PDB file of C-alpha atoms in Angstrom:
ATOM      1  CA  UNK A   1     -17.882   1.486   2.334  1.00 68.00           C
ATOM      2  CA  UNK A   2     -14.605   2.744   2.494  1.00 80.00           C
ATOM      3  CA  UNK A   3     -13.249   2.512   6.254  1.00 92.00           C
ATOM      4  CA  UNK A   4     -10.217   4.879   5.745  1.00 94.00           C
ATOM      5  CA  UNK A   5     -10.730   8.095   4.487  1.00 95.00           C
ATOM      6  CA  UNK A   6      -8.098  10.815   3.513  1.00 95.00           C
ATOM      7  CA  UNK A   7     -10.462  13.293   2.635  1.00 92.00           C
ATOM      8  CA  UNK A   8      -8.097  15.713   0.762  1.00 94.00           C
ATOM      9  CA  UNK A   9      -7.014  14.352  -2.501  1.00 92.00           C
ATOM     10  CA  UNK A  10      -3.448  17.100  -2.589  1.00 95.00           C
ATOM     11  CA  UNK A  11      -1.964  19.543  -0.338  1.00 97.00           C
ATOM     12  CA  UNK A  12       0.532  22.240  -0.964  1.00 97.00           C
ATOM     13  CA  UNK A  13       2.881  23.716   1.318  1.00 98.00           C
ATOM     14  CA  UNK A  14       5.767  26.219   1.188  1.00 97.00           C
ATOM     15  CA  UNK A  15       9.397  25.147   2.433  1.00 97.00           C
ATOM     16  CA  UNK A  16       9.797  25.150   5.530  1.00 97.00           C
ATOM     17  CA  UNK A  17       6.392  25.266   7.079  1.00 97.00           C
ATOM     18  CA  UNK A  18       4.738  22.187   8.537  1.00 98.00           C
ATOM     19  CA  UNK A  19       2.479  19.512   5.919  1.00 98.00           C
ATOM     20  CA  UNK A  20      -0.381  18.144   8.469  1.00 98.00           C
ATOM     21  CA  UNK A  21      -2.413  15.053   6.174  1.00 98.00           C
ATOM     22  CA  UNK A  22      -4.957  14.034   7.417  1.00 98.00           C
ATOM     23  CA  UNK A  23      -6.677  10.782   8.160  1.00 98.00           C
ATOM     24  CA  UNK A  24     -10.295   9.126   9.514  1.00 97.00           C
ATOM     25  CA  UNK A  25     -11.339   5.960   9.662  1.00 97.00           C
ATOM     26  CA  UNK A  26     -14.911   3.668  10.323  1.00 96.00           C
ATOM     27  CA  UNK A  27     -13.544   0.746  11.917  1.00 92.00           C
ATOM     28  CA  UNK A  28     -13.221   0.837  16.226  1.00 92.00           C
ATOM     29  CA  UNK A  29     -11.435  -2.557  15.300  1.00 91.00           C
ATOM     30  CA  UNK A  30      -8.465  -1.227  13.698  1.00 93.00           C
ATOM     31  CA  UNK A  31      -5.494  -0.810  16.441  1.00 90.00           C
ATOM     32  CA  UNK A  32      -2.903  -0.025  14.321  1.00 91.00           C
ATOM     33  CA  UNK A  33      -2.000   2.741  11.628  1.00 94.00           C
ATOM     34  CA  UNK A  34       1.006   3.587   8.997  1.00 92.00           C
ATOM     35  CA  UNK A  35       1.565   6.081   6.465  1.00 95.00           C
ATOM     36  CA  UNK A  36       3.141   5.383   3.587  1.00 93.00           C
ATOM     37  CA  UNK A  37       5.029   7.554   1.096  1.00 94.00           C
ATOM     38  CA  UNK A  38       4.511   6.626  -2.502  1.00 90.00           C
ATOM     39  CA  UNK A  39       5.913   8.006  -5.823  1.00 88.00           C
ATOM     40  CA  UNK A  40       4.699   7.503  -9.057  1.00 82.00           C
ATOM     41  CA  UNK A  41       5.217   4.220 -10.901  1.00 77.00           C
ATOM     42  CA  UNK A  42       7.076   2.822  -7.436  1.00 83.00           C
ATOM     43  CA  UNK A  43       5.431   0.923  -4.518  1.00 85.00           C
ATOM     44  CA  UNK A  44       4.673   2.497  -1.054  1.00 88.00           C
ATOM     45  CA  UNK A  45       7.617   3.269   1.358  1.00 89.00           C
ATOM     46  CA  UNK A  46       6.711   2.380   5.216  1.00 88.00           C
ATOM     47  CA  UNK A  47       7.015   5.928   6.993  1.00 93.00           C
ATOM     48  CA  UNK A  48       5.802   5.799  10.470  1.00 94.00           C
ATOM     49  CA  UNK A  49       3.775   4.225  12.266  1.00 92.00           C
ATOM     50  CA  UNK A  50       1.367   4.042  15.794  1.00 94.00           C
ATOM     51  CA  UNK A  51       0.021   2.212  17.777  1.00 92.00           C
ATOM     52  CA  UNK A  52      -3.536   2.855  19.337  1.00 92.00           C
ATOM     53  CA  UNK A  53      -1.755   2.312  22.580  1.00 92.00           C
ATOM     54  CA  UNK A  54      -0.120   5.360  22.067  1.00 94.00           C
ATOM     55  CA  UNK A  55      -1.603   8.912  21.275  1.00 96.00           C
ATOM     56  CA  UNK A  56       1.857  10.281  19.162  1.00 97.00           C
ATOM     57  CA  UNK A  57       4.947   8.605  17.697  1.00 96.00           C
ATOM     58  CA  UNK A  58       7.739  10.960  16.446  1.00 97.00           C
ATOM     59  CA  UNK A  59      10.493   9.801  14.067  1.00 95.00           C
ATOM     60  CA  UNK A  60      12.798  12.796  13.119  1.00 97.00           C
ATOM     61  CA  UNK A  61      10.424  15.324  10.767  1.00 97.00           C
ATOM     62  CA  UNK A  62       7.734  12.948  10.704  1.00 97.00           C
ATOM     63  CA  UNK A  63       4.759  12.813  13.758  1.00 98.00           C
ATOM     64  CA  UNK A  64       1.935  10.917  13.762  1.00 98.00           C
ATOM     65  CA  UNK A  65      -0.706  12.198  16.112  1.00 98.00           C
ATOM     66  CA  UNK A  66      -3.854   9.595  16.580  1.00 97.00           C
ATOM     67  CA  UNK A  67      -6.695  10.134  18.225  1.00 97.00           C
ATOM     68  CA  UNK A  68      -9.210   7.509  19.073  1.00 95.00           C
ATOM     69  CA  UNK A  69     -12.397   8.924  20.115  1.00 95.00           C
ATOM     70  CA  UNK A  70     -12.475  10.720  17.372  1.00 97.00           C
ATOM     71  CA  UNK A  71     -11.092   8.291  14.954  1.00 97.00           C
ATOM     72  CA  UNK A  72      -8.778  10.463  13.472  1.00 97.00           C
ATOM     73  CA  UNK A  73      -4.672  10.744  12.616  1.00 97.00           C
ATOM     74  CA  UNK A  74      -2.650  13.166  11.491  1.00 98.00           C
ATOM     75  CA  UNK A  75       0.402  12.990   9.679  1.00 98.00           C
ATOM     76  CA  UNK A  76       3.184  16.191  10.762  1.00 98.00           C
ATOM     77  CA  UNK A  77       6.118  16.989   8.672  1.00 98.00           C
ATOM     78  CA  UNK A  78       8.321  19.765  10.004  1.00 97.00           C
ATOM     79  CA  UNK A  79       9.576  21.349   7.858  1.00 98.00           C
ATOM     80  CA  UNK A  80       8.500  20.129   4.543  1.00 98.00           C
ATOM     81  CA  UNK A  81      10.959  20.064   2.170  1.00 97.00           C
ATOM     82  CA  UNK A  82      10.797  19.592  -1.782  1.00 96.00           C
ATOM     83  CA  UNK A  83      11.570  15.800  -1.594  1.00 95.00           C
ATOM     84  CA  UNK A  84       8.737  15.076   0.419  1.00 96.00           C
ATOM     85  CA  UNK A  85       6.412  15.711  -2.492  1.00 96.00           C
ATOM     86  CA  UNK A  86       4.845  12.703  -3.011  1.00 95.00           C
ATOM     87  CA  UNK A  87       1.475  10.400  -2.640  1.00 94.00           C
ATOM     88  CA  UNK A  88       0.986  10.016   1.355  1.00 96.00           C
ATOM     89  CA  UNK A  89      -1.738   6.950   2.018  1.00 94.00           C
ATOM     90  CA  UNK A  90      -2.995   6.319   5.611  1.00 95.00           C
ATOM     91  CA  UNK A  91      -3.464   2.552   6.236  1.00 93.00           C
ATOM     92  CA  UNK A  92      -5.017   0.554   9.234  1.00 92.00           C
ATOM     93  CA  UNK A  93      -4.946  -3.305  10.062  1.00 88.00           C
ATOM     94  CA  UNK A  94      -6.741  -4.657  12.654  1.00 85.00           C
ATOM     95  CA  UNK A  95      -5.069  -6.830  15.260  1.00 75.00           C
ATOM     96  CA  UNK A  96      -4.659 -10.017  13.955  1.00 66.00           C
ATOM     97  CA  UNK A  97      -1.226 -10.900  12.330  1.00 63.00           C
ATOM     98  CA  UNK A  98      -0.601 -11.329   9.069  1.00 68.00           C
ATOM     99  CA  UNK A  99      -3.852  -9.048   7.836  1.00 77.00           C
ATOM    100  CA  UNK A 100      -3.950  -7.049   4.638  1.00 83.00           C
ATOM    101  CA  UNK A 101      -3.864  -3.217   5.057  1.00 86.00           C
ATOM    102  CA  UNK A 102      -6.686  -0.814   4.074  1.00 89.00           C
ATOM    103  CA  UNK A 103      -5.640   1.787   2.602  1.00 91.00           C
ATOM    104  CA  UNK A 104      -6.869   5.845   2.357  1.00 92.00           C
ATOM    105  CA  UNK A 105      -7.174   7.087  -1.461  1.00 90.00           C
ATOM    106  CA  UNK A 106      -3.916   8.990  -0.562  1.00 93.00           C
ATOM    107  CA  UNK A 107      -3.252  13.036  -0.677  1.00 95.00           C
ATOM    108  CA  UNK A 108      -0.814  14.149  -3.097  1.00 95.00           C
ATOM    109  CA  UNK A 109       1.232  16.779  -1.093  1.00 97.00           C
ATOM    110  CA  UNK A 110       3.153  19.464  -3.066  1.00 97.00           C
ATOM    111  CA  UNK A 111       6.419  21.577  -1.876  1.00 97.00           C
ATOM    112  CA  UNK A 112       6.821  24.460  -2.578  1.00 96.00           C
ATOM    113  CA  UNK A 113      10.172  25.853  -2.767  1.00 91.00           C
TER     114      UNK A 113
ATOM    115  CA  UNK B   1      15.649  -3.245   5.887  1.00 60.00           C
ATOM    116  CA  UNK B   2      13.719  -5.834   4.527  1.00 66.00           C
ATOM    117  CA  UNK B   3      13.025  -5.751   0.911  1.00 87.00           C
ATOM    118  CA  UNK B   4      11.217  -6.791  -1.590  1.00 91.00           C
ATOM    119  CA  UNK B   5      11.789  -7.223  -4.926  1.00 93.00           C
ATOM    120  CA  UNK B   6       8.945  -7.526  -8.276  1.00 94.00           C
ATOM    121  CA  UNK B   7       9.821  -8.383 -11.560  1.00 94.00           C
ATOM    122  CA  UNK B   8       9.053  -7.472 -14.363  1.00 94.00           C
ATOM    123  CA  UNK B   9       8.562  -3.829 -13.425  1.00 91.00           C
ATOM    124  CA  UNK B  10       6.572  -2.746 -16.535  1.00 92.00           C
ATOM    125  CA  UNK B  11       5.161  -5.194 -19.247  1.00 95.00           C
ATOM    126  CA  UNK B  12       3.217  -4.501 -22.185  1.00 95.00           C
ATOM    127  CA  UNK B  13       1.435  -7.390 -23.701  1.00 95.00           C
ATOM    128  CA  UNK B  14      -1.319  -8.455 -26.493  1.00 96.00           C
ATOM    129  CA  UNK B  15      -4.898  -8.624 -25.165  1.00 96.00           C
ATOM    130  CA  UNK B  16      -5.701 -12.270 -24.726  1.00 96.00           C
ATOM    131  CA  UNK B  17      -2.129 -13.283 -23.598  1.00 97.00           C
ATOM    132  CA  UNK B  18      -1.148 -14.075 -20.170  1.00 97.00           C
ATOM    133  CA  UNK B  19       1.280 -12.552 -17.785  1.00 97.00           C
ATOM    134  CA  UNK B  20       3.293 -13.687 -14.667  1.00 97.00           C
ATOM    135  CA  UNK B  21       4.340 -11.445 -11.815  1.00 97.00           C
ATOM    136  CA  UNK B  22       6.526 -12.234  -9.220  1.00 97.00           C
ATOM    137  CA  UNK B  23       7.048 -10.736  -6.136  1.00 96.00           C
ATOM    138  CA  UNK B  24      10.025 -12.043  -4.122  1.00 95.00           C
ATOM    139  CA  UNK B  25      11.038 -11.205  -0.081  1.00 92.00           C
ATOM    140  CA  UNK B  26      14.921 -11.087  -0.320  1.00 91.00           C
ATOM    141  CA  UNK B  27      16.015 -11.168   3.564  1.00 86.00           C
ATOM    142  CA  UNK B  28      13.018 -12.186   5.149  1.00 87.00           C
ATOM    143  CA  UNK B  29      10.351 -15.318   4.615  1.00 89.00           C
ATOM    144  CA  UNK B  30       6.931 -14.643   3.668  1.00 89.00           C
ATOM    145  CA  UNK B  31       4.058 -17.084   4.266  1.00 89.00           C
ATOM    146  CA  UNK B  32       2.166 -14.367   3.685  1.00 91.00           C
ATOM    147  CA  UNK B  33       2.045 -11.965   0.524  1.00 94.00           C
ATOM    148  CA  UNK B  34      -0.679  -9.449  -0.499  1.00 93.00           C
ATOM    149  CA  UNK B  35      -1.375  -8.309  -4.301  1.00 95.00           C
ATOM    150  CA  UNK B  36      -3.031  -5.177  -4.585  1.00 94.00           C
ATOM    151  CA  UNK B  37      -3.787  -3.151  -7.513  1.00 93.00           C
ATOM    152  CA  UNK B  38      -3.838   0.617  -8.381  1.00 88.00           C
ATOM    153  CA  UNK B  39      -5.494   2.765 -11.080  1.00 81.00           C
ATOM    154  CA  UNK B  40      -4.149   6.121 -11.306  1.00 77.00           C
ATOM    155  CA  UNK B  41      -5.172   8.388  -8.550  1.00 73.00           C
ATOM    156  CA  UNK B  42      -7.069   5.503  -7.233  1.00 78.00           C
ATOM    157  CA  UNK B  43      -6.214   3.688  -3.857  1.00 81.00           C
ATOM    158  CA  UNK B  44      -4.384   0.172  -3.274  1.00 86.00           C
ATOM    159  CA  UNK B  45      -6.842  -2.342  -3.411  1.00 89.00           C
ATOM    160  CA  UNK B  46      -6.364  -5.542  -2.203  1.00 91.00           C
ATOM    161  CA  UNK B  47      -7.039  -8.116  -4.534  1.00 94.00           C
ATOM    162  CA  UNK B  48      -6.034 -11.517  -2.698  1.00 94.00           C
ATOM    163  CA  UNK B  49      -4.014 -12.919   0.295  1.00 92.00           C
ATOM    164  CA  UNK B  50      -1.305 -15.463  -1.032  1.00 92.00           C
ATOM    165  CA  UNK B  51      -0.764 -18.013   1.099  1.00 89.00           C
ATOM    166  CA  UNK B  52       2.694 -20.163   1.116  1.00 89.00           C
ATOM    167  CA  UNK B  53       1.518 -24.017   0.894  1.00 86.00           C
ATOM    168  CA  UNK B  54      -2.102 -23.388   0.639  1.00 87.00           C
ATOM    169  CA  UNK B  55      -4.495 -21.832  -1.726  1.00 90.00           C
ATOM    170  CA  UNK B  56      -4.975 -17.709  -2.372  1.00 93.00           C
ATOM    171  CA  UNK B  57      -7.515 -15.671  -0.748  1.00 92.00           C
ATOM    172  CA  UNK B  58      -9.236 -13.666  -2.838  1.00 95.00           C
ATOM    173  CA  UNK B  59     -10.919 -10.264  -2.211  1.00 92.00           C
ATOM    174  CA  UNK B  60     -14.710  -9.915  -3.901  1.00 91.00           C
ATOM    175  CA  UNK B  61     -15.326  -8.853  -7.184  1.00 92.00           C
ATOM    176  CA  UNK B  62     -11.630 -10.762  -7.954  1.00 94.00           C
ATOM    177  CA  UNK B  63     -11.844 -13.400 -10.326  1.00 93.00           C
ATOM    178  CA  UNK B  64      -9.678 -16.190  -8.950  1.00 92.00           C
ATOM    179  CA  UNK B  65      -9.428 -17.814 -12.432  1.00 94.00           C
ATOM    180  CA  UNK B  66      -8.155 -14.575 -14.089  1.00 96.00           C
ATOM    181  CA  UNK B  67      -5.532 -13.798 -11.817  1.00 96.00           C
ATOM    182  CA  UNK B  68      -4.230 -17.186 -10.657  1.00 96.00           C
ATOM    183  CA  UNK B  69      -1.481 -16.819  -7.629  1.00 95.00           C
ATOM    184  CA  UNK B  70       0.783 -19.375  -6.518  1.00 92.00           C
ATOM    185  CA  UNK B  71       3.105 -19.425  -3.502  1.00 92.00           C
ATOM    186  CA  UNK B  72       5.294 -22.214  -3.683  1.00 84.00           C
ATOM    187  CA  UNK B  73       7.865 -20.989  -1.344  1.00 91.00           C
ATOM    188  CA  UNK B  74       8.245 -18.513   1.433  1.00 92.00           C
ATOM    189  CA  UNK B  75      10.370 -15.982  -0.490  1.00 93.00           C
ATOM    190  CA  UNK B  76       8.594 -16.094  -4.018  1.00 95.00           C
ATOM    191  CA  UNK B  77       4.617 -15.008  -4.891  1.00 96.00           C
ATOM    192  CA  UNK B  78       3.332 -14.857  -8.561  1.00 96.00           C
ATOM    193  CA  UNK B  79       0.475 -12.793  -9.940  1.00 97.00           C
ATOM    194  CA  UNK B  80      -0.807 -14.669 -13.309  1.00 97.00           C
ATOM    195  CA  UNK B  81      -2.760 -12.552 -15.254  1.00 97.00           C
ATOM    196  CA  UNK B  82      -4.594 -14.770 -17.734  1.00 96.00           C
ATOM    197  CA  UNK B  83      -6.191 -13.496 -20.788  1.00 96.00           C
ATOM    198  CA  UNK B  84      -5.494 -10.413 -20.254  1.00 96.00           C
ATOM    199  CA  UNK B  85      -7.863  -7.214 -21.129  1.00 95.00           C
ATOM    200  CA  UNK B  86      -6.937  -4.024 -21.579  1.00 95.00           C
ATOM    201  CA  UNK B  87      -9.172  -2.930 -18.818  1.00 94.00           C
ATOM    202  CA  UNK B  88      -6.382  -5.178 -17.229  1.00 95.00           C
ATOM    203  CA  UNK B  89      -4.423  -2.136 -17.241  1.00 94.00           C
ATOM    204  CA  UNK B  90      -2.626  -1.453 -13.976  1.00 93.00           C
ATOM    205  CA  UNK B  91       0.063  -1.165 -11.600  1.00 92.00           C
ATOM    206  CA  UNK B  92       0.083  -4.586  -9.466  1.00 94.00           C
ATOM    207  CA  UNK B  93       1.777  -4.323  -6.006  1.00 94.00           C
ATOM    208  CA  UNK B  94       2.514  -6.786  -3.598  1.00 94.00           C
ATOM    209  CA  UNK B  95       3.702  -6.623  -0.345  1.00 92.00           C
ATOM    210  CA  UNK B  96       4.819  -8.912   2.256  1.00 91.00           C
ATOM    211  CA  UNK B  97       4.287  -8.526   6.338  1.00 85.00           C
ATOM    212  CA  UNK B  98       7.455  -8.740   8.504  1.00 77.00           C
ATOM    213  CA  UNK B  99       6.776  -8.508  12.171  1.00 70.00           C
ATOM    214  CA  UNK B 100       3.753  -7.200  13.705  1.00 63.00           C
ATOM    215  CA  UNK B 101       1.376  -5.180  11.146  1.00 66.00           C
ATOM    216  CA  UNK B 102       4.156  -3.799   9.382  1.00 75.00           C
ATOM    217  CA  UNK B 103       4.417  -4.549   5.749  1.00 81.00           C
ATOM    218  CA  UNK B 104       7.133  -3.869   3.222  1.00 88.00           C
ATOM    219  CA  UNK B 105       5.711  -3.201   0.114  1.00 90.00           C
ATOM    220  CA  UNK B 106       7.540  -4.481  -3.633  1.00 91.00           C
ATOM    221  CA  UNK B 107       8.204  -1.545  -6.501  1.00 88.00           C
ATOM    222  CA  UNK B 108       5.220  -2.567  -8.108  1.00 91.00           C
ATOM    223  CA  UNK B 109       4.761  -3.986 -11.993  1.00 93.00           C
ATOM    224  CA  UNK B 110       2.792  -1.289 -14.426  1.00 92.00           C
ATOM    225  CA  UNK B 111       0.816  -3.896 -16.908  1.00 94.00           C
ATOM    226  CA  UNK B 112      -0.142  -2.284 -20.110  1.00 94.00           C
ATOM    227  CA  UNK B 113      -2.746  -4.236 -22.405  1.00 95.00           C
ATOM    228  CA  UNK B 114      -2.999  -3.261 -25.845  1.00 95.00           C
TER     229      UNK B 114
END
């Protein structure tokens, strides 16, 4: 049963033009998401981050978009550049502290120069 | 920002032998530490919760006896592989929560069994 699903395994984009990964997930318990960055052979690198207080979080090229009803997030990077090829995984923890993340199979995203 | 650190970052060893990984928080303490484990083009799975002071929690389908964690202190985890297979094979992550739900993730050990 896997409660967070990225349900496209790679993406390719052009430079320049916005990368939009995508994200759902099972669990109404989960209140709070991250996407991580990961390259091969090297662990994951936090990228952003929200709250399901909020509905968006911006941090420079990076937007994450969430949307509860529909238990879905969205990762936005404007505009994608070459070095943001990598592994993106979607994670969710529930509210506790201290709780393991469960983690999306990832999308490989691919810029295109 | 806070960082953790893994060592070794790739071993290759014998099938039957054992292996220790450690996974250190270098700024920060840890009473918590997560191992997960990834197969190529596979997900992180967690494996087991390490616990500073008490014993590990382990996910299902994890033998506890295989891979034997220890957290003596609140900067250093270790991942014991024992008798290692080569279906062993893998690249072992752990990660360590700072403040809230955020968690700050080692550079991960690739395992090869042969």
């Amino acid at each position: 049963d896997q409660q967070v699903k990225q349900n496209s395994p790679s993406l390719s984009v052009q430079e320049g033009r916005i990368s939009i990964l995508n994200c759902d997930y099972t669990n109404s318990m989960f209140d709070y998401f991250l996407w991580y960055k990961k390259y091969p052979a090297e662990g994951p690198t936090f990228l952003i981050s929200i709250s399901s207080i909020k509905d968006k979080n911006e941090d420079g090229r990076f937007t994450v978009f969430l949307n509860k009803s529909a238990k879905h997030l969205s990762l936005h990077i404007v505009p994608s550049q070459p070095g943001d090829s990598a592994v993106y995984f979607c994670a969710a923890s529930v509210p506790s502290g201290n709780t393991p993340l469960v983690f999306g199979k990832g999308t490989r995203l691919s810029v295109i120069a | 920002g806070a960082v953790v650190s893994q060592h070794p970052s790739w071993v290759i060893c014998k099938s039957g032998t054992s292996v220790k990984i450690e996974c250190r928080s270098l700024d920060f303490q840890a009473t918590t530490m997560f191992w997960y484990r990834q197969f190529p083009k596979q997900s992180l799975m967690l494996m087991a919760t390490s616990n500073e002071g008490s014993k590990a929690t382990y996910e299902q389908g994890v033998e506890k006896d295989k891979f034997l964690i220890n957290h003596a202190s609140l900067t250093l985890s270790t991942l014991t592989v024992t008798s290692a297979h080569p279906e062993d094979s893998s690249f072992y992550i752990c990660s360590a929560p700072l403040a809230g739900n955020e968690q700050y993730f080692g550079p991960g050990t690739r395992l090869t069994v042969t």
